[in-house]
PDB file of C-alpha atoms and ligand atoms in Angstrom:
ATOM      1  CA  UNK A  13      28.377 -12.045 -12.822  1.00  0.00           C
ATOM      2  CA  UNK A  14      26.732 -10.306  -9.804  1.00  0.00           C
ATOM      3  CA  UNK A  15      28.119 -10.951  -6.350  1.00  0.00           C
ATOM      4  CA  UNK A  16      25.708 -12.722  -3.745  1.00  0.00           C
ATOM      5  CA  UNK A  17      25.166  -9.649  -1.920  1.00  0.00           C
ATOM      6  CA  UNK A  18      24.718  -7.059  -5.084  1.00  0.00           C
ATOM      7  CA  UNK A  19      22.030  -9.638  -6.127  1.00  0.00           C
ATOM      8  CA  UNK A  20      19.908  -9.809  -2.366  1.00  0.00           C
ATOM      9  CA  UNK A  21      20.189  -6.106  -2.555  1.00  0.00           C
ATOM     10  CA  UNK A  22      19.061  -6.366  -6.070  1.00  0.00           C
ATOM     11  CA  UNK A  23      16.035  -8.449  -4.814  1.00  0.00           C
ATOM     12  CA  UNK A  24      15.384  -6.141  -1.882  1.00  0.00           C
ATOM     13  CA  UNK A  25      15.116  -3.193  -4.176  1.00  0.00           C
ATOM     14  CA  UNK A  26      12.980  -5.277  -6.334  1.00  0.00           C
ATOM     15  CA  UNK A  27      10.191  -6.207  -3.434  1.00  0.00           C
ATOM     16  CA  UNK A  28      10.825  -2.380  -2.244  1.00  0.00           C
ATOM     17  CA  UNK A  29       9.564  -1.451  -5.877  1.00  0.00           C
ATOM     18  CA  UNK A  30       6.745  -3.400  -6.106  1.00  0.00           C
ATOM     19  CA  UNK A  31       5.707  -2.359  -2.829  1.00  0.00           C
ATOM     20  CA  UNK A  32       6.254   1.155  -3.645  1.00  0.00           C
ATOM     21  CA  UNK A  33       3.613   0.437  -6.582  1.00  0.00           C
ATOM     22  CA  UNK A  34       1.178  -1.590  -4.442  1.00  0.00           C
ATOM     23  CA  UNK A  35       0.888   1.248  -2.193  1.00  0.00           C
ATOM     24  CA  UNK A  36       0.695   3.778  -4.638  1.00  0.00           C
ATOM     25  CA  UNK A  37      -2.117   2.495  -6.308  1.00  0.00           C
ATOM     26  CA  UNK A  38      -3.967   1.323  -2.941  1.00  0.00           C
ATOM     27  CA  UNK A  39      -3.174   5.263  -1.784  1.00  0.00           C
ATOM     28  CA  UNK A  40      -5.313   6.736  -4.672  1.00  0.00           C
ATOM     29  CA  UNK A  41      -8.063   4.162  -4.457  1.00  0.00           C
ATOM     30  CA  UNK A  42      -8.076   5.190  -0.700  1.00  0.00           C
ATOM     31  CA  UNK A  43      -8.410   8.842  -1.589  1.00  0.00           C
ATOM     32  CA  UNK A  44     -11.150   8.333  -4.573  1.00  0.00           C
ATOM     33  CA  UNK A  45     -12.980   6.813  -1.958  1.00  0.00           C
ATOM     34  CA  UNK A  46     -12.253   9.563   0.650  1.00  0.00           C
ATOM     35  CA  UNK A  47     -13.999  11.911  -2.226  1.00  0.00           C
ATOM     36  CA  UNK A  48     -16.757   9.565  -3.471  1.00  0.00           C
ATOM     37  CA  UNK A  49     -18.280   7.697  -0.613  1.00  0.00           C
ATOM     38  CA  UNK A  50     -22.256   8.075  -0.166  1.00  0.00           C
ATOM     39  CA  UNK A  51     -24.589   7.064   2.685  1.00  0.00           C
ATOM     40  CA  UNK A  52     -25.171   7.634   6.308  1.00  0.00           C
ATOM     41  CA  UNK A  53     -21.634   6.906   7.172  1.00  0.00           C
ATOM     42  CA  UNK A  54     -20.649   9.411   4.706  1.00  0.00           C
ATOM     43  CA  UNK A  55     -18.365  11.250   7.704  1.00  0.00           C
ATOM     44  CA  UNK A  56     -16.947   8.811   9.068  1.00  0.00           C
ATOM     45  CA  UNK A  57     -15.678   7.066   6.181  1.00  0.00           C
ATOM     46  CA  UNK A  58     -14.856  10.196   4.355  1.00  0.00           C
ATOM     47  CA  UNK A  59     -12.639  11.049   7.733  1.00  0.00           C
ATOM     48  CA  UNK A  60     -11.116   7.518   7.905  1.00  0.00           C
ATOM     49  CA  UNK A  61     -10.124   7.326   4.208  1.00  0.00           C
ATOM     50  CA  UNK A  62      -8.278  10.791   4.779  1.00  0.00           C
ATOM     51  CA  UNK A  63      -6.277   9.726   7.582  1.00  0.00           C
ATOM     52  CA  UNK A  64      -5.248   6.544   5.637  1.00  0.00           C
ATOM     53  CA  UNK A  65      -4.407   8.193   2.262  1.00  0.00           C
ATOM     54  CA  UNK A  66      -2.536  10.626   4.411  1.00  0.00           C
ATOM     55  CA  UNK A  67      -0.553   7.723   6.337  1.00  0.00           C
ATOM     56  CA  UNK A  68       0.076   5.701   2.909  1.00  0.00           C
ATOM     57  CA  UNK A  69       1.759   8.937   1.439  1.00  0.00           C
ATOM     58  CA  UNK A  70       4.180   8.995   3.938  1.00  0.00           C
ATOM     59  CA  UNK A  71       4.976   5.415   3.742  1.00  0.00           C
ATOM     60  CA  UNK A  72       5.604   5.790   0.062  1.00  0.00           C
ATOM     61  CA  UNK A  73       7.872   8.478   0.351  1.00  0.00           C
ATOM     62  CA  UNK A  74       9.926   6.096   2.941  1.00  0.00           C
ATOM     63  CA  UNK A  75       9.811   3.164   0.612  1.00  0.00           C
ATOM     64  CA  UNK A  76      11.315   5.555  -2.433  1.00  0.00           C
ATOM     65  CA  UNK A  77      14.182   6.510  -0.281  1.00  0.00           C
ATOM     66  CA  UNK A  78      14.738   3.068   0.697  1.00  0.00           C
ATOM     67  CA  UNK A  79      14.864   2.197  -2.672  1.00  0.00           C
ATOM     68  CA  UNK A  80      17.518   5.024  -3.386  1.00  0.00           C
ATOM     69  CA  UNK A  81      19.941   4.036  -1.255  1.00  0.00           C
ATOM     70  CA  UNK A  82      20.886   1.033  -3.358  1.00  0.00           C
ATOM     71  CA  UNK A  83      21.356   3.300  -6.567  1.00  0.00           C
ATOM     72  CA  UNK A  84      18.371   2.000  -7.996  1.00  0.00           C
ATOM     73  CA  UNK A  85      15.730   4.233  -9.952  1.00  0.00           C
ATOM     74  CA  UNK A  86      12.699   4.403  -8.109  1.00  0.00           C
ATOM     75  CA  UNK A  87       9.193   3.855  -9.836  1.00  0.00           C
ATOM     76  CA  UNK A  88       6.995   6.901 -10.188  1.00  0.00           C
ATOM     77  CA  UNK A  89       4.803   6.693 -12.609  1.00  0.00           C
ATOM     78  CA  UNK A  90       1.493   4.981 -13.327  1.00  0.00           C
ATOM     79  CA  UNK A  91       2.916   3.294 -16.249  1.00  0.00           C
ATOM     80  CA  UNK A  92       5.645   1.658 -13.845  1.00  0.00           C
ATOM     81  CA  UNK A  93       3.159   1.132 -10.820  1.00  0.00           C
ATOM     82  CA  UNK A  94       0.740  -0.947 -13.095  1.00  0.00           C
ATOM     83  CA  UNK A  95       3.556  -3.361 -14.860  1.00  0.00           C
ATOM     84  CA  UNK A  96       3.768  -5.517 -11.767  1.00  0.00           C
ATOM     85  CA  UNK A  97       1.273  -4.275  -8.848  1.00  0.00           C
ATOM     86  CA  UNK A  98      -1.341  -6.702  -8.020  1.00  0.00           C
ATOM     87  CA  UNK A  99      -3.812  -4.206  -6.588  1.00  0.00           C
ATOM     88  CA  UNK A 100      -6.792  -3.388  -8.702  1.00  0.00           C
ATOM     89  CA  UNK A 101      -8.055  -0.347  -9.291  1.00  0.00           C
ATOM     90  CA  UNK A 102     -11.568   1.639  -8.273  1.00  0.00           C
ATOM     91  CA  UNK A 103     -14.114   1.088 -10.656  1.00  0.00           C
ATOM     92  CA  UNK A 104     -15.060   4.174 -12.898  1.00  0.00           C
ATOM     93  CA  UNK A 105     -18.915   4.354 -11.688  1.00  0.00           C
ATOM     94  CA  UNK A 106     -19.574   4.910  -8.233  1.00  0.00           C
ATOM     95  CA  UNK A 107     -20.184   2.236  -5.874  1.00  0.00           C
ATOM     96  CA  UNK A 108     -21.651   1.785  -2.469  1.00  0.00           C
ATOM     97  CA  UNK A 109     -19.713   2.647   0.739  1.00  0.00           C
ATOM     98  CA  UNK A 110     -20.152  -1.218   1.871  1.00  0.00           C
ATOM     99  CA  UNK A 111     -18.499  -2.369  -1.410  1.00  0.00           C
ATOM    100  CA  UNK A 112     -15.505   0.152  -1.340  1.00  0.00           C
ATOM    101  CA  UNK A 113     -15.019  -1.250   2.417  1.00  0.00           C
ATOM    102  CA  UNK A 114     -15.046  -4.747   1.502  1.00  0.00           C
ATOM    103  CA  UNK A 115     -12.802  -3.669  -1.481  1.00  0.00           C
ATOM    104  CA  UNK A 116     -10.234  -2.466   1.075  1.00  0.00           C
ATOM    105  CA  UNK A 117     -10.697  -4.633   3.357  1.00  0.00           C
ATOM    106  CA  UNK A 118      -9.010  -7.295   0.932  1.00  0.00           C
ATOM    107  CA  UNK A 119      -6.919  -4.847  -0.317  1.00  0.00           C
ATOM    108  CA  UNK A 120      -5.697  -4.189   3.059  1.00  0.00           C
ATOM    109  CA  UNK A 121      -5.228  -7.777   4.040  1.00  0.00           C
ATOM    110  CA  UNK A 122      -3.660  -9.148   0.978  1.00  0.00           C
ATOM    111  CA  UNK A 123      -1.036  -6.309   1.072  1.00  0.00           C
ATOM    112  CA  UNK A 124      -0.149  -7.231   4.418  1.00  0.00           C
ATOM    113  CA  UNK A 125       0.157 -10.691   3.705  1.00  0.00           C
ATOM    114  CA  UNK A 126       2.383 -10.553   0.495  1.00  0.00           C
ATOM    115  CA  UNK A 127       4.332  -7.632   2.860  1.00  0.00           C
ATOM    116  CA  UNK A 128       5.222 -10.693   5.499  1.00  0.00           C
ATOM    117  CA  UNK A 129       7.010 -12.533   2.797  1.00  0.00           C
ATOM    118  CA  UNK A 130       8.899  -9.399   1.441  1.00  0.00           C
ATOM    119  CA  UNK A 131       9.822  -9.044   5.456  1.00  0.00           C
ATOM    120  CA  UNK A 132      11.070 -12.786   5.519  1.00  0.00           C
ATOM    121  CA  UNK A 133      13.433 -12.377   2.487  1.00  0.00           C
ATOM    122  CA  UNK A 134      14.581  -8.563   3.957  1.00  0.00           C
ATOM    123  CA  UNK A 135      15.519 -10.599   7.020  1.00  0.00           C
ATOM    124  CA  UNK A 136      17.512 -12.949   5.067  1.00  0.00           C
ATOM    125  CA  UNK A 137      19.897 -10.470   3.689  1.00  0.00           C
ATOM    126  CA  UNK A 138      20.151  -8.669   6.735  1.00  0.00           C
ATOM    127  CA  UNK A 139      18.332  -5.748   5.501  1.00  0.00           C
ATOM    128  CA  UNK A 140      17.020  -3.700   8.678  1.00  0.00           C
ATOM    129  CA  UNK A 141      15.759  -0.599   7.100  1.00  0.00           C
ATOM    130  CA  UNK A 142      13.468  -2.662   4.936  1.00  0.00           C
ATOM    131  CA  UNK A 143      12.463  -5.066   7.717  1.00  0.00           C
ATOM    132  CA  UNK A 144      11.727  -1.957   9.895  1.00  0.00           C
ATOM    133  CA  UNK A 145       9.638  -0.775   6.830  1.00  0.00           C
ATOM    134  CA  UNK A 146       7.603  -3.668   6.474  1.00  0.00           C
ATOM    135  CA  UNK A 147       6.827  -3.945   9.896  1.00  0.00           C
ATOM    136  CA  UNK A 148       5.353  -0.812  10.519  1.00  0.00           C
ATOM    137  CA  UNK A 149       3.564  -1.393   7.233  1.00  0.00           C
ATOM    138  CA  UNK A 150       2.131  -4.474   8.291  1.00  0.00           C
ATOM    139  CA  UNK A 151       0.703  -2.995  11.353  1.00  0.00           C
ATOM    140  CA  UNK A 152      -0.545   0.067   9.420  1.00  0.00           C
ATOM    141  CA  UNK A 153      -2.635  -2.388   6.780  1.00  0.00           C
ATOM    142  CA  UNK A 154      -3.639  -5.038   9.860  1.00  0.00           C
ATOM    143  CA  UNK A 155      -5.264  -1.180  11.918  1.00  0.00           C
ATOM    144  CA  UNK A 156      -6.179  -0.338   8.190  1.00  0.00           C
ATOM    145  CA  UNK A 157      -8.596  -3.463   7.811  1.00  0.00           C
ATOM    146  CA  UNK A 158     -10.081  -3.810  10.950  1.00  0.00           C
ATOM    147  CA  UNK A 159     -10.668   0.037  11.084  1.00  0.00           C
ATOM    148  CA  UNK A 160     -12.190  -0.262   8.080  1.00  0.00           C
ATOM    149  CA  UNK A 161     -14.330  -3.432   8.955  1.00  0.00           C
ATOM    150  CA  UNK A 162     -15.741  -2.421  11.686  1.00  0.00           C
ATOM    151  CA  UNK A 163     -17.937   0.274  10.039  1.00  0.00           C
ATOM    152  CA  UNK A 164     -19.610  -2.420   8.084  1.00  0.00           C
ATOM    153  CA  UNK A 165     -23.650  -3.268   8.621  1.00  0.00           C
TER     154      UNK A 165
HETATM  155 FE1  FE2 B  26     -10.012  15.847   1.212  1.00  0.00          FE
END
């Protein structure tokens, strides 16, 4: 039988995972975007999506070593990221640059949400490195969306 605290750490690396896979996904959608965005605010967008691909990245590579710290295997592979993220992913045709804004505008706020309960249970257990993680997370999606929003028409 597992001890209390190997089985909140167990948890922890479990919400660390799926964020890990969350963000993974929401990274490339970010950067298909970046390459595949159309219309007069072609620049700006194409800009934007760059500097938020580039910012998810690192926070990935954070989450991972979080994760490794517990002896846990970290995700990294599509195969893994799919089984339990809830982030969809870009269509295959192209679409407009309003509908891949409201697309990550969602995305954007429903990963900070779900990231606020992951934070509550961190705090719980005492776990500061993943509380720290999610916080500067949360700000990065809550920027992330209203950046994002306030290019629309
Ligand atoms: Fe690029």
């Amino acid at each position: 039988m597992q001890t209390t605290a190997a089985h909140h750490t167990n948890k922890t690396a479990q919400a660390l995972a799926k964020t890990l896979s969350e963000e993974y996904l929401l990274m490339l959608k970010t950067q298909n975007f970046h390459w595949n965005v159309e219309g007069p605010l072609f620049f700006s967008l194409h800009k934007l999506f760059e500097s938020q691909y580039k910012e998810l990245i690192e926070f990935i590579d954070d989450t991972a070593e979080i994760i490794r710290t517990y002896n846990v295997k970290s995700p990294g592979s599509f195969r893994e990221f799919q089984k339990t993220a809830f982030i969809d992913e870009a269509p295959n045709d192209l679409i407009s640059a309003q509908q891949m804004m409201d697309m990550l505008n969602r995305d954007h706020m429903s990963m900070s949400a779900r990231l606020k309960e992951y934070m509550e249970d961190a705090e719980v257990v005492g776990d500061s490195n993943a509380v720290t993680l999610y916080e500067d997370l949360i700000t990065f999606h809550d920027k992330a969306a209203w950046m994002i929003r306030s290019h629309r028409a």
